mmCIF file of C-alpha atoms in Angstrom:
data_model
loop_
_atom_site.group_PDB
_atom_site.id
_atom_site.type_symbol
_atom_site.label_atom_id
_atom_site.label_comp_id
_atom_site.label_asym_id
_atom_site.label_seq_id
_atom_site.Cartn_x
_atom_site.Cartn_y
_atom_site.Cartn_z
ATOM 1 C CA MET A 65 94.810 98.504 74.151
ATOM 2 C CA ALA A 66 97.893 97.611 76.145
ATOM 3 C CA VAL A 67 100.927 99.856 76.231
ATOM 4 C CA GLY A 68 103.626 98.735 73.834
ATOM 5 C CA THR A 69 101.535 96.869 71.251
ATOM 6 C CA CYS A 70 103.392 96.776 67.975
ATOM 7 C CA CYS A 71 103.969 94.747 64.862
ATOM 8 C CA GLU A 72 104.729 91.060 65.256
ATOM 9 C CA ASP A 73 108.121 91.442 63.602
ATOM 10 C CA ARG A 74 109.956 93.016 66.544
ATOM 11 C CA ASN A 75 113.291 92.867 64.721
ATOM 12 C CA HIS A 76 112.187 95.210 61.963
ATOM 13 C CA PRO A 77 114.443 98.312 61.947
ATOM 14 C CA TYR A 78 111.429 100.660 62.039
ATOM 15 C CA VAL A 79 110.534 99.534 65.539
ATOM 16 C CA GLY A 80 112.280 100.323 68.832
ATOM 17 C CA PHE A 81 111.455 96.808 70.093
ATOM 18 C CA ALA A 82 108.356 98.106 71.795
ATOM 19 C CA THR A 83 107.315 95.460 74.262
ATOM 20 C CA GLU A 84 105.484 96.867 77.257
ATOM 21 C CA ASP A 85 108.629 96.712 79.386
ATOM 22 C CA SER A 86 110.789 98.508 76.875
ATOM 23 C CA VAL A 87 108.282 101.285 76.243
ATOM 24 C CA ILE A 88 107.977 102.008 79.945
ATOM 25 C CA ASN A 89 111.689 101.551 80.560
ATOM 26 C CA TYR A 90 112.501 104.259 78.013
ATOM 27 C CA LEU A 91 110.538 106.616 80.281
ATOM 28 C CA ALA A 92 111.679 105.331 83.671
ATOM 29 C CA ASP A 93 114.281 108.026 84.343
ATOM 30 C CA LYS A 94 112.280 110.931 82.912
ATOM 31 C CA ARG A 95 110.903 113.655 85.164
ATOM 32 C CA ILE A 96 108.343 115.199 82.808
ATOM 33 C CA ILE A 97 106.603 113.287 80.015
ATOM 34 C CA GLY A 98 104.463 114.958 77.362
ATOM 35 C CA ALA A 99 102.052 112.600 75.586
ATOM 36 C CA GLY A 100 100.393 114.071 72.514
ATOM 37 C CA GLU A 101 97.592 113.331 70.084
ATOM 38 C CA ALA A 102 97.154 114.017 66.374
ATOM 39 C CA THR A 103 93.482 114.884 66.938
ATOM 40 C CA HIS A 104 91.657 115.902 70.102
ATOM 41 C CA GLY A 105 88.893 113.359 69.539
ATOM 42 C CA THR A 106 90.581 109.998 68.913
ATOM 43 C CA SER A 107 89.673 107.193 71.316
ATOM 44 C CA ASP A 108 92.843 105.207 70.559
ATOM 45 C CA PHE A 109 95.073 108.136 71.490
ATOM 46 C CA GLN A 110 93.262 108.811 74.770
ATOM 47 C CA LEU A 111 93.228 105.139 75.762
ATOM 48 C CA LEU A 112 96.879 104.649 74.918
ATOM 49 C CA LYS A 113 97.944 107.788 76.810
ATOM 50 C CA TYR A 114 95.934 106.768 79.839
ATOM 51 C CA GLU A 115 97.327 103.215 79.759
ATOM 52 C CA LEU A 116 100.812 104.688 79.546
ATOM 53 C CA PHE A 117 100.118 106.903 82.546
ATOM 54 C CA LYS A 118 98.686 104.021 84.585
ATOM 55 C CA ALA A 119 101.766 101.905 83.883
ATOM 56 C CA LEU A 120 104.012 104.772 85.021
ATOM 57 C CA VAL A 121 101.950 105.162 88.197
ATOM 58 C CA LYS A 122 102.239 101.470 89.037
ATOM 59 C CA ARG A 123 105.887 100.983 88.145
ATOM 60 C CA HIS A 124 107.748 104.288 88.313
ATOM 61 C CA GLY A 125 106.063 106.393 90.952
ATOM 62 C CA PHE A 126 104.242 108.986 88.829
ATOM 63 C CA ARG A 127 101.583 110.690 90.950
ATOM 64 C CA ALA A 128 100.753 113.881 89.027
ATOM 65 C CA LEU A 129 98.690 114.176 85.839
ATOM 66 C CA ALA A 130 98.559 117.522 84.028
ATOM 67 C CA LEU A 131 95.847 118.334 81.503
ATOM 68 C CA GLU A 132 95.477 121.041 78.881
ATOM 69 C CA VAL A 133 92.871 122.912 80.980
ATOM 70 C CA PRO A 134 92.931 125.694 83.603
ATOM 71 C CA ASN A 135 93.601 124.420 87.114
ATOM 72 C CA SER A 136 90.375 126.024 88.342
ATOM 73 C CA SER A 137 88.416 123.404 86.350
ATOM 74 C CA VAL A 138 89.910 120.243 87.919
ATOM 75 C CA GLN A 139 88.715 120.662 91.521
ATOM 76 C CA ALA A 140 85.615 118.459 91.080
ATOM 77 C CA ALA A 141 87.693 115.724 89.437
ATOM 78 C CA ASN A 142 90.131 115.768 92.354
ATOM 79 C CA ASP A 143 87.287 115.694 94.870
ATOM 80 C CA TYR A 144 86.096 112.499 93.215
ATOM 81 C CA ILE A 145 89.416 110.674 92.794
ATOM 82 C CA LEU A 146 90.695 111.667 96.249
ATOM 83 C CA HIS A 147 87.540 111.557 98.394
ATOM 84 C CA SER A 148 84.821 109.864 96.248
ATOM 85 C CA ILE A 149 82.847 113.105 96.447
ATOM 86 C CA GLY A 150 80.455 114.034 93.648
ATOM 87 C CA ASP A 151 79.462 112.618 90.286
ATOM 88 C CA PRO A 152 82.464 111.698 88.101
ATOM 89 C CA LYS A 153 80.690 112.490 84.831
ATOM 90 C CA ALA A 154 79.656 115.883 86.151
ATOM 91 C CA ALA A 155 83.259 116.425 87.229
ATOM 92 C CA ILE A 156 84.481 115.562 83.732
ATOM 93 C CA LYS A 157 82.090 118.084 82.209
ATOM 94 C CA LYS A 158 83.604 120.788 84.416
ATOM 95 C CA LEU A 159 86.943 120.306 82.663
ATOM 96 C CA THR A 160 87.045 123.337 80.406
ATOM 97 C CA TYR A 161 87.234 121.685 76.988
ATOM 98 C CA TRP A 162 84.879 119.135 75.415
ATOM 99 C CA THR A 163 87.847 117.000 74.387
ATOM 100 C CA TYR A 164 87.961 115.585 77.948
ATOM 101 C CA HIS A 165 84.200 114.998 78.234
ATOM 102 C CA THR A 166 84.601 111.379 77.195
ATOM 103 C CA GLU A 167 83.978 107.848 78.415
ATOM 104 C CA GLU A 168 87.725 107.301 78.093
ATOM 105 C CA THR A 169 88.422 110.057 80.644
ATOM 106 C CA PHE A 170 85.620 108.730 82.860
ATOM 107 C CA ALA A 171 87.282 105.292 82.907
ATOM 108 C CA LEU A 172 90.599 106.930 83.854
ATOM 109 C CA LEU A 173 89.005 108.763 86.783
ATOM 110 C CA GLU A 174 87.505 105.497 88.004
ATOM 111 C CA TRP A 175 90.899 103.803 87.814
ATOM 112 C CA ILE A 176 92.611 106.642 89.700
ATOM 113 C CA ARG A 177 89.912 106.639 92.407
ATOM 114 C CA GLU A 178 90.392 102.891 92.875
ATOM 115 C CA HIS A 179 94.168 103.324 93.050
ATOM 116 C CA ASN A 180 93.871 106.168 95.558
ATOM 117 C CA SER A 181 91.540 104.173 97.811
ATOM 118 C CA SER A 182 94.298 101.727 98.723
ATOM 119 C CA VAL A 183 97.386 103.948 99.161
ATOM 120 C CA SER A 184 98.646 106.554 101.602
ATOM 121 C CA ASP A 185 97.994 110.244 100.969
ATOM 122 C CA SER A 186 101.520 110.811 99.650
ATOM 123 C CA ASP A 187 100.988 108.059 97.054
ATOM 124 C CA LYS A 188 97.664 109.342 95.768
ATOM 125 C CA VAL A 189 97.370 110.537 92.172
ATOM 126 C CA ARG A 190 96.211 114.111 91.652
ATOM 127 C CA ILE A 191 95.163 116.022 88.541
ATOM 128 C CA PHE A 192 96.367 119.528 87.693
ATOM 129 C CA GLY A 193 95.468 122.032 85.010
ATOM 130 C CA ILE A 194 98.407 123.849 83.428
ATOM 131 C CA ASP A 195 96.642 126.060 80.876
ATOM 132 C CA ILE A 196 96.134 129.790 81.333
ATOM 133 C CA SER A 197 92.747 130.525 82.876
ATOM 134 C CA PHE A 198 89.876 132.742 81.811
ATOM 135 C CA THR A 199 87.554 131.435 84.519
ATOM 136 C CA VAL A 200 87.527 131.616 88.294
ATOM 137 C CA ASP A 201 85.709 129.716 91.042
ATOM 138 C CA PRO A 202 84.254 132.608 93.095
ATOM 139 C CA GLN A 203 82.958 130.360 95.870
ATOM 140 C CA ARG A 204 86.353 128.768 96.405
ATOM 141 C CA LEU A 205 87.972 132.201 96.645
ATOM 142 C CA LYS A 206 85.299 133.331 99.096
ATOM 143 C CA ASP A 207 85.790 130.253 101.264
ATOM 144 C CA SER A 208 89.543 130.817 101.194
ATOM 145 C CA LEU A 209 89.976 134.576 101.476
ATOM 146 C CA LEU A 210 86.895 136.092 103.145
ATOM 147 C CA PRO A 211 87.660 134.543 106.571
ATOM 148 C CA LEU A 212 90.987 136.380 106.530
ATOM 149 C CA GLU A 213 89.213 139.736 106.050
ATOM 150 C CA ARG A 214 91.798 140.743 103.464
ATOM 151 C CA VAL A 215 89.379 141.156 100.535
ATOM 152 C CA SER A 216 85.690 141.866 100.096
ATOM 153 C CA GLU A 217 83.018 139.711 98.505
ATOM 154 C CA ALA A 218 82.530 142.374 95.840
ATOM 155 C CA MET A 219 86.206 142.164 94.872
ATOM 156 C CA ILE A 220 85.895 138.427 94.346
ATOM 157 C CA ASP A 221 82.657 138.776 92.386
ATOM 158 C CA SER A 222 84.300 141.302 90.091
ATOM 159 C CA LEU A 223 86.699 138.612 88.878
ATOM 160 C CA GLY A 224 83.700 137.022 87.199
ATOM 161 C CA MET A 225 84.055 139.718 84.549
ATOM 162 C CA ILE A 226 87.112 137.894 83.210
ATOM 163 C CA SER A 227 85.044 135.293 81.373
ATOM 164 C CA GLN A 228 82.661 137.998 80.123
ATOM 165 C CA LEU A 229 85.507 140.116 78.779
ATOM 166 C CA ALA A 230 87.390 137.236 77.140
ATOM 167 C CA GLY A 231 87.924 138.090 73.491
ATOM 168 C CA LYS A 232 87.174 141.800 73.889
ATOM 169 C CA LEU A 233 89.817 144.361 73.005
ATOM 170 C CA GLY A 234 89.938 148.129 72.657
ATOM 171 C CA PRO A 235 90.578 151.075 75.023
ATOM 172 C CA VAL A 236 87.624 150.407 77.362
ATOM 173 C CA ALA A 237 88.367 146.712 77.620
ATOM 174 C CA HIS A 238 92.053 147.510 78.173
ATOM 175 C CA ASP A 239 91.228 149.624 81.238
ATOM 176 C CA GLN A 240 89.024 146.845 82.577
ATOM 177 C CA TRP A 241 91.745 144.283 81.980
ATOM 178 C CA ALA A 242 94.262 146.477 83.779
ATOM 179 C CA SER A 243 91.948 146.662 86.794
ATOM 180 C CA LEU A 244 91.380 142.894 86.775
ATOM 181 C CA ASP A 245 95.095 142.266 86.392
ATOM 182 C CA ARG A 246 95.822 144.331 89.504
ATOM 183 C CA LEU A 247 93.098 142.435 91.354
ATOM 184 C CA ALA A 248 94.469 139.056 90.282
ATOM 185 C CA SER A 249 97.928 140.166 91.442
ATOM 186 C CA LYS A 250 96.521 141.158 94.837
ATOM 187 C CA PHE A 251 94.804 137.794 95.360
ATOM 188 C CA LEU A 252 97.897 135.913 94.232
ATOM 189 C CA ASN A 253 100.033 137.899 96.662
ATOM 190 C CA TYR A 254 97.722 137.000 99.557
ATOM 191 C CA VAL A 255 97.852 133.298 98.752
ATOM 192 C CA GLN A 256 101.621 133.319 98.282
ATOM 193 C CA HIS A 257 102.639 135.363 101.321
ATOM 194 C CA ASP A 258 99.824 135.667 103.867
ATOM 195 C CA LYS A 259 100.844 133.749 107.036
ATOM 196 C CA ASP A 260 97.241 133.459 108.263
ATOM 197 C CA PHE A 261 96.257 131.803 104.994
ATOM 198 C CA ARG A 262 99.124 129.309 105.242
ATOM 199 C CA HIS A 263 98.194 128.464 108.817
ATOM 200 C CA ARG A 264 94.472 128.068 108.142
ATOM 201 C CA PHE A 265 94.529 125.974 104.964
ATOM 202 C CA GLY A 266 97.838 124.146 104.803
ATOM 203 C CA GLU A 267 100.513 123.985 102.138
ATOM 204 C CA THR A 268 98.900 121.633 99.604
ATOM 205 C CA TYR A 269 95.662 123.606 99.436
ATOM 206 C CA ARG A 270 97.578 126.871 99.253
ATOM 207 C CA ARG A 271 99.783 125.663 96.409
ATOM 208 C CA ASN A 272 96.781 124.407 94.458
ATOM 209 C CA LEU A 273 94.939 127.700 94.755
ATOM 210 C CA GLU A 274 98.167 129.498 93.907
ATOM 211 C CA LEU A 275 98.396 127.538 90.635
ATOM 212 C CA SER A 276 94.831 128.546 89.736
ATOM 213 C CA LEU A 277 95.606 132.205 90.407
ATOM 214 C CA ILE A 278 98.872 132.014 88.455
ATOM 215 C CA GLY A 279 96.861 130.837 85.440
ATOM 216 C CA LEU A 280 94.378 133.662 85.963
ATOM 217 C CA LYS A 281 97.155 136.238 86.232
ATOM 218 C CA GLN A 282 98.723 134.896 83.031
ATOM 219 C CA PHE A 283 95.420 135.444 81.226
ATOM 220 C CA THR A 284 94.831 138.972 82.496
ATOM 221 C CA SER A 285 98.451 139.889 81.734
ATOM 222 C CA VAL A 286 98.319 138.732 78.122
ATOM 223 C CA ARG A 287 95.209 140.810 77.483
ATOM 224 C CA LEU A 288 97.264 143.906 78.261
ATOM 225 C CA LEU A 289 99.771 143.108 75.524
ATOM 226 C CA PRO A 290 99.384 144.422 71.959
ATOM 227 C CA LYS A 291 97.339 141.967 69.906
ATOM 228 C CA ARG A 292 100.363 141.013 67.794
ATOM 229 C CA LYS A 293 102.100 139.735 70.928
ATOM 230 C CA GLN A 294 99.117 137.660 72.129
ATOM 231 C CA SER A 295 100.572 134.625 70.417
ATOM 232 C CA THR A 296 100.282 130.880 70.822
ATOM 233 C CA SER A 297 103.910 130.965 71.970
ATOM 234 C CA TYR A 298 102.856 132.985 75.027
ATOM 235 C CA ARG A 299 100.225 130.428 75.972
ATOM 236 C CA ASP A 300 102.653 127.542 75.489
ATOM 237 C CA SER A 301 105.392 129.261 77.473
ATOM 238 C CA CYS A 302 102.907 129.698 80.319
ATOM 239 C CA MET A 303 101.883 126.040 80.159
ATOM 240 C CA ALA A 304 105.541 124.996 80.282
ATOM 241 C CA SER A 305 106.174 127.291 83.233
ATOM 242 C CA ASN A 306 103.109 125.915 85.018
ATOM 243 C CA ALA A 307 104.141 122.324 84.319
ATOM 244 C CA VAL A 308 107.576 122.888 85.837
ATOM 245 C CA TRP A 309 105.934 124.665 88.794
ATOM 246 C CA VAL A 310 103.633 121.679 89.409
ATOM 247 C CA SER A 311 106.588 119.308 89.130
ATOM 248 C CA GLU A 312 108.569 121.261 91.706
ATOM 249 C CA ASN A 313 105.789 122.242 94.122
ATOM 250 C CA LEU A 314 102.909 119.752 93.904
ATOM 251 C CA SER A 315 104.341 116.453 92.696
ATOM 252 C CA PRO A 316 105.715 114.399 95.619
ATOM 253 C CA ASN A 317 108.668 113.113 93.562
ATOM 254 C CA LYS A 318 108.787 115.908 90.948
ATOM 255 C CA LYS A 319 107.486 113.556 88.243
ATOM 256 C CA LEU A 320 104.730 114.808 85.944
ATOM 257 C CA PHE A 321 102.765 113.266 83.067
ATOM 258 C CA ILE A 322 101.219 115.790 80.640
ATOM 259 C CA GLY A 323 98.413 114.988 78.220
ATOM 260 C CA ALA A 324 98.020 117.564 75.436
ATOM 261 C CA HIS A 325 97.960 117.914 71.641
ATOM 262 C CA ASN A 326 101.002 117.032 69.526
ATOM 263 C CA GLY A 327 101.344 120.704 68.702
ATOM 264 C CA HIS A 328 101.958 121.518 72.368
ATOM 265 C CA ILE A 329 104.250 118.706 73.513
ATOM 266 C CA GLN A 330 106.705 118.643 70.586
ATOM 267 C CA ASN A 331 110.330 119.655 71.104
ATOM 268 C CA VAL A 332 110.921 122.204 68.359
ATOM 269 C CA ARG A 333 109.271 125.213 66.775
ATOM 270 C CA PHE A 334 106.011 124.503 64.968
ATOM 271 C CA GLU A 335 106.695 125.158 61.263
ATOM 272 C CA SER A 336 108.301 128.541 62.083
ATOM 273 C CA ARG A 337 104.942 129.709 63.451
ATOM 274 C CA TYR A 338 105.306 129.419 67.220
ATOM 275 C CA TYR A 339 107.302 127.813 70.001
ATOM 276 C CA PRO A 340 105.384 124.985 71.700
ATOM 277 C CA MET A 341 105.301 124.026 75.349
ATOM 278 C CA GLY A 342 107.652 121.099 74.667
ATOM 279 C CA TYR A 343 110.287 123.482 73.316
ATOM 280 C CA PHE A 344 110.307 125.412 76.599
ATOM 281 C CA LEU A 345 110.280 122.200 78.649
ATOM 282 C CA LYS A 346 113.246 120.893 76.682
ATOM 283 C CA GLN A 347 115.076 124.148 77.381
ATOM 284 C CA GLN A 348 114.385 123.895 81.115
ATOM 285 C CA ALA A 349 114.485 120.149 81.783
ATOM 286 C CA GLY A 350 116.754 118.877 79.001
ATOM 287 C CA ASP A 351 116.756 115.101 78.637
ATOM 288 C CA ALA A 352 114.573 114.804 81.736
ATOM 289 C CA TYR A 353 111.686 115.792 79.421
ATOM 290 C CA TYR A 354 110.432 113.147 76.981
ATOM 291 C CA SER A 355 107.822 113.865 74.310
ATOM 292 C CA VAL A 356 105.676 111.155 72.713
ATOM 293 C CA GLY A 357 103.897 112.028 69.465
ATOM 294 C CA PHE A 358 100.918 110.151 68.028
ATOM 295 C CA GLN A 359 100.121 109.552 64.361
ATOM 296 C CA PHE A 360 97.509 107.654 62.357
ATOM 297 C CA SER A 361 96.546 106.986 58.762
ATOM 298 C CA ARG A 362 92.760 106.814 58.619
ATOM 299 C CA GLY A 363 89.651 106.258 60.679
ATOM 300 C CA ASP A 364 87.114 108.139 62.793
ATOM 301 C CA PHE A 365 87.526 110.874 65.403
ATOM 302 C CA SER A 366 85.343 113.400 67.203
ATOM 303 C CA ALA A 367 85.556 117.056 66.209
ATOM 304 C CA VAL A 368 83.581 120.269 65.961
ATOM 305 C CA LEU A 369 82.359 119.894 62.395
ATOM 306 C CA TYR A 370 82.091 122.495 59.658
ATOM 307 C CA ARG A 371 78.464 123.113 58.627
ATOM 308 C CA PRO A 372 78.393 124.358 55.017
ATOM 309 C CA GLU A 373 74.789 125.513 55.347
ATOM 310 C CA LEU A 374 75.810 127.734 58.261
ATOM 311 C CA LYS A 375 79.255 128.573 56.866
ATOM 312 C CA ARG A 376 80.818 127.947 60.272
ATOM 313 C CA PHE A 377 81.875 125.238 62.716
ATOM 314 C CA LYS A 378 79.127 124.010 65.041
ATOM 315 C CA GLY A 379 78.421 120.857 66.995
ATOM 316 C CA ILE A 380 80.556 117.888 67.977
ATOM 317 C CA GLY A 381 80.229 114.890 65.681
ATOM 318 C CA LYS A 382 82.041 112.064 63.965
ATOM 319 C CA ALA A 383 84.633 112.911 61.338
ATOM 320 C CA THR A 384 85.984 110.222 59.038
ATOM 321 C CA ILE A 385 89.166 110.030 56.997
ATOM 322 C CA GLU A 386 89.064 107.124 54.572
ATOM 323 C CA LYS A 387 92.589 107.530 53.295
ATOM 324 C CA GLY A 388 95.457 109.852 54.135
ATOM 325 C CA THR A 389 97.460 112.062 51.840
ATOM 326 C CA LYS A 390 99.850 110.146 49.614
ATOM 327 C CA TYR A 391 103.426 110.018 50.962
ATOM 328 C CA SER A 392 102.383 111.321 54.386
ATOM 329 C CA LEU A 393 104.060 109.588 57.316
ATOM 330 C CA GLY A 394 100.787 107.910 58.246
ATOM 331 C CA GLU A 395 100.314 106.466 54.774
ATOM 332 C CA LEU A 396 103.907 105.292 54.502
ATOM 333 C CA LEU A 397 103.617 103.486 57.843
ATOM 334 C CA TYR A 398 100.200 102.116 56.934
ATOM 335 C CA ALA A 399 101.613 100.637 53.732
ATOM 336 C CA THR A 400 104.109 98.562 55.742
ATOM 337 C CA GLY A 401 101.227 96.533 57.171
ATOM 338 C CA PHE A 402 102.906 96.282 60.562
ATOM 339 C CA GLY A 403 99.988 97.551 62.600
ATOM 340 C CA ASN A 404 100.451 99.480 65.856
ATOM 341 C CA LEU A 405 103.982 100.743 66.381
ATOM 342 C CA PHE A 406 106.015 102.474 69.037
ATOM 343 C CA VAL A 407 109.258 104.112 67.950
ATOM 344 C CA HIS A 408 111.977 105.356 70.320
ATOM 345 C CA PHE A 409 113.932 107.708 68.085
ATOM 346 C CA PRO A 410 117.308 107.621 69.924
ATOM 347 C CA ASP A 411 117.423 103.823 69.480
ATOM 348 C CA PRO A 412 120.670 103.083 67.570
ATOM 349 C CA LYS A 413 119.034 100.095 65.864
ATOM 350 C CA LEU A 414 116.392 102.421 64.460
ATOM 351 C CA LYS A 415 118.997 104.916 63.279
ATOM 352 C CA ALA A 416 120.772 102.129 61.414
ATOM 353 C CA GLY A 417 117.650 101.419 59.350
ATOM 354 C CA PRO A 418 115.729 103.454 56.747
ATOM 355 C CA SER A 419 115.674 107.227 57.251
ATOM 356 C CA LEU A 420 111.877 107.544 57.339
ATOM 357 C CA PHE A 421 111.924 109.212 60.757
ATOM 358 C CA TYR A 422 115.034 111.302 60.174
ATOM 359 C CA LYS A 423 113.963 113.399 57.206
ATOM 360 C CA ASN A 424 111.142 115.841 56.521
ATOM 361 C CA ALA A 425 107.730 114.210 56.665
ATOM 362 C CA VAL A 426 104.090 115.239 56.449
ATOM 363 C CA MET A 427 102.148 114.397 59.635
ATOM 364 C CA ARG A 428 98.554 114.753 60.766
ATOM 365 C CA SER A 429 97.757 117.737 62.981
ATOM 366 C CA ILE A 430 94.029 118.226 63.621
ATOM 367 C CA GLY A 431 92.736 120.318 66.497
ATOM 368 C CA CYS A 432 89.218 120.719 67.870
ATOM 369 C CA CYS A 433 87.642 121.562 64.513
ATOM 370 C CA TYR A 434 87.553 119.679 61.220
ATOM 371 C CA ASN A 435 86.499 120.629 57.695
ATOM 372 C CA PRO A 436 86.887 117.712 55.237
ATOM 373 C CA LYS A 437 87.261 120.123 52.330
ATOM 374 C CA ARG A 438 90.376 121.492 53.989
ATOM 375 C CA ASP A 439 91.771 118.098 54.924
ATOM 376 C CA PRO A 440 94.971 118.467 52.840
ATOM 377 C CA THR A 441 95.884 121.524 54.930
ATOM 378 C CA GLN A 442 95.538 119.778 58.288
ATOM 379 C CA TYR A 443 99.037 118.402 58.297
ATOM 380 C CA GLN A 444 102.345 119.482 59.750
ATOM 381 C CA ARG A 445 105.746 119.246 58.103
ATOM 382 C CA GLY A 446 108.824 118.380 60.119
ATOM 383 C CA ILE A 447 111.400 115.761 60.987
ATOM 384 C CA PRO A 448 109.712 113.260 63.344
ATOM 385 C CA SER A 449 112.866 112.495 65.341
ATOM 386 C CA GLU A 450 113.386 116.222 65.976
ATOM 387 C CA LEU A 451 109.770 116.917 66.887
ATOM 388 C CA TYR A 452 109.511 114.057 69.371
ATOM 389 C CA ASP A 453 111.602 111.638 71.404
ATOM 390 C CA GLY A 454 109.234 108.780 70.612
ATOM 391 C CA MET A 455 106.062 108.104 68.639
ATOM 392 C CA PHE A 456 103.051 105.808 68.617
ATOM 393 C CA PHE A 457 101.435 104.984 65.298
ATOM 394 C CA ILE A 458 97.888 103.604 65.051
ATOM 395 C CA PRO A 459 96.904 102.630 61.461
ATOM 396 C CA ALA A 460 93.130 103.092 61.844
ATOM 397 C CA THR A 461 91.375 104.877 64.683
ATOM 398 C CA GLU A 462 87.978 105.212 66.353
ATOM 399 C CA LYS A 463 86.345 108.335 67.722
ATOM 400 C CA THR A 464 86.006 109.145 71.405
ATOM 401 C CA SER A 465 82.699 108.413 73.129
ATOM 402 C CA MET A 466 81.170 111.492 74.734
ATOM 403 C CA VAL A 467 79.694 111.124 78.229
ATOM 404 C CA ASP A 468 75.943 111.579 78.634
#
């Protein structure tokens, strides 16, 4: 699917005249772009996001891709796209969440590796993880810190408890978290300020390890908060902070493309429940941040499915929606018969038309898990033009293909 596909009637007021040039040109002067998805397992959304990113790489100098994973999980992917080291499918499976373990992501890695093979180091595309981290790469820390004789091997091994303790609360766990938090702070301080480390490994390596440790410190810190304060807003504020940090410290031209769920990249509060990453990015970057939402009407997608016989979610499989909820945004757009659309909400020609995008609407919002019996609840209410700066609509979708 090419970027900017839309209905044949380009003069229709619903459409921001979304030829490929105009879609990309809307984004040309943006520093940070958040591209969403209405489900984590829709092939069309992944392909369209990746095509959008590739076009921005080729035409507007984007060199940094941020994913909704901890930075500690992207090292193998970077080894492959930068140095052709390792197995790309194995690298994909090291990305923390199954939503990236797809043939669509594999094809993107192959494209980036090919791009990187023919450009200078400063023009190479790199991948970063901006989520908080509950995992650590002990061997990488040992390779980095043990030669400096600042920490012991046992101290590094003890950080492995973070993944074991994830989800545990209570007085005992709190003491353990406090100890791990102090340890994470110590490692982060070494990487940030130790002159020997800077001299031995160089600035790019140091910054990358620093980002991984920032994510780790964010995770240990939140576990020390009362449970009522361990909110989604905290996670999203950390992701926004990390995205800005990557833009300022690891992107050669400060440009950053973020791929995440609609619920993270949108500009305003999520139904009075939490503040998303996009809200914080809008506060910090203003109009230099552009969010692109994705919607659909019906079709297939991958998800962790609800198993009635087990009374819980288990196993990744194909979910199917044959028809959306009446009067939802997806169904209203589907009824127009226009096909794939891109809408740039600030477009004055769009504002002069029907108010479909400028009033409260019901929009799909499906995460990793799906229960068809609860389908009517897996929507979000809001004003599309307030939630996003632009939106892609795909009438009928296909599921992602999982790598072997």
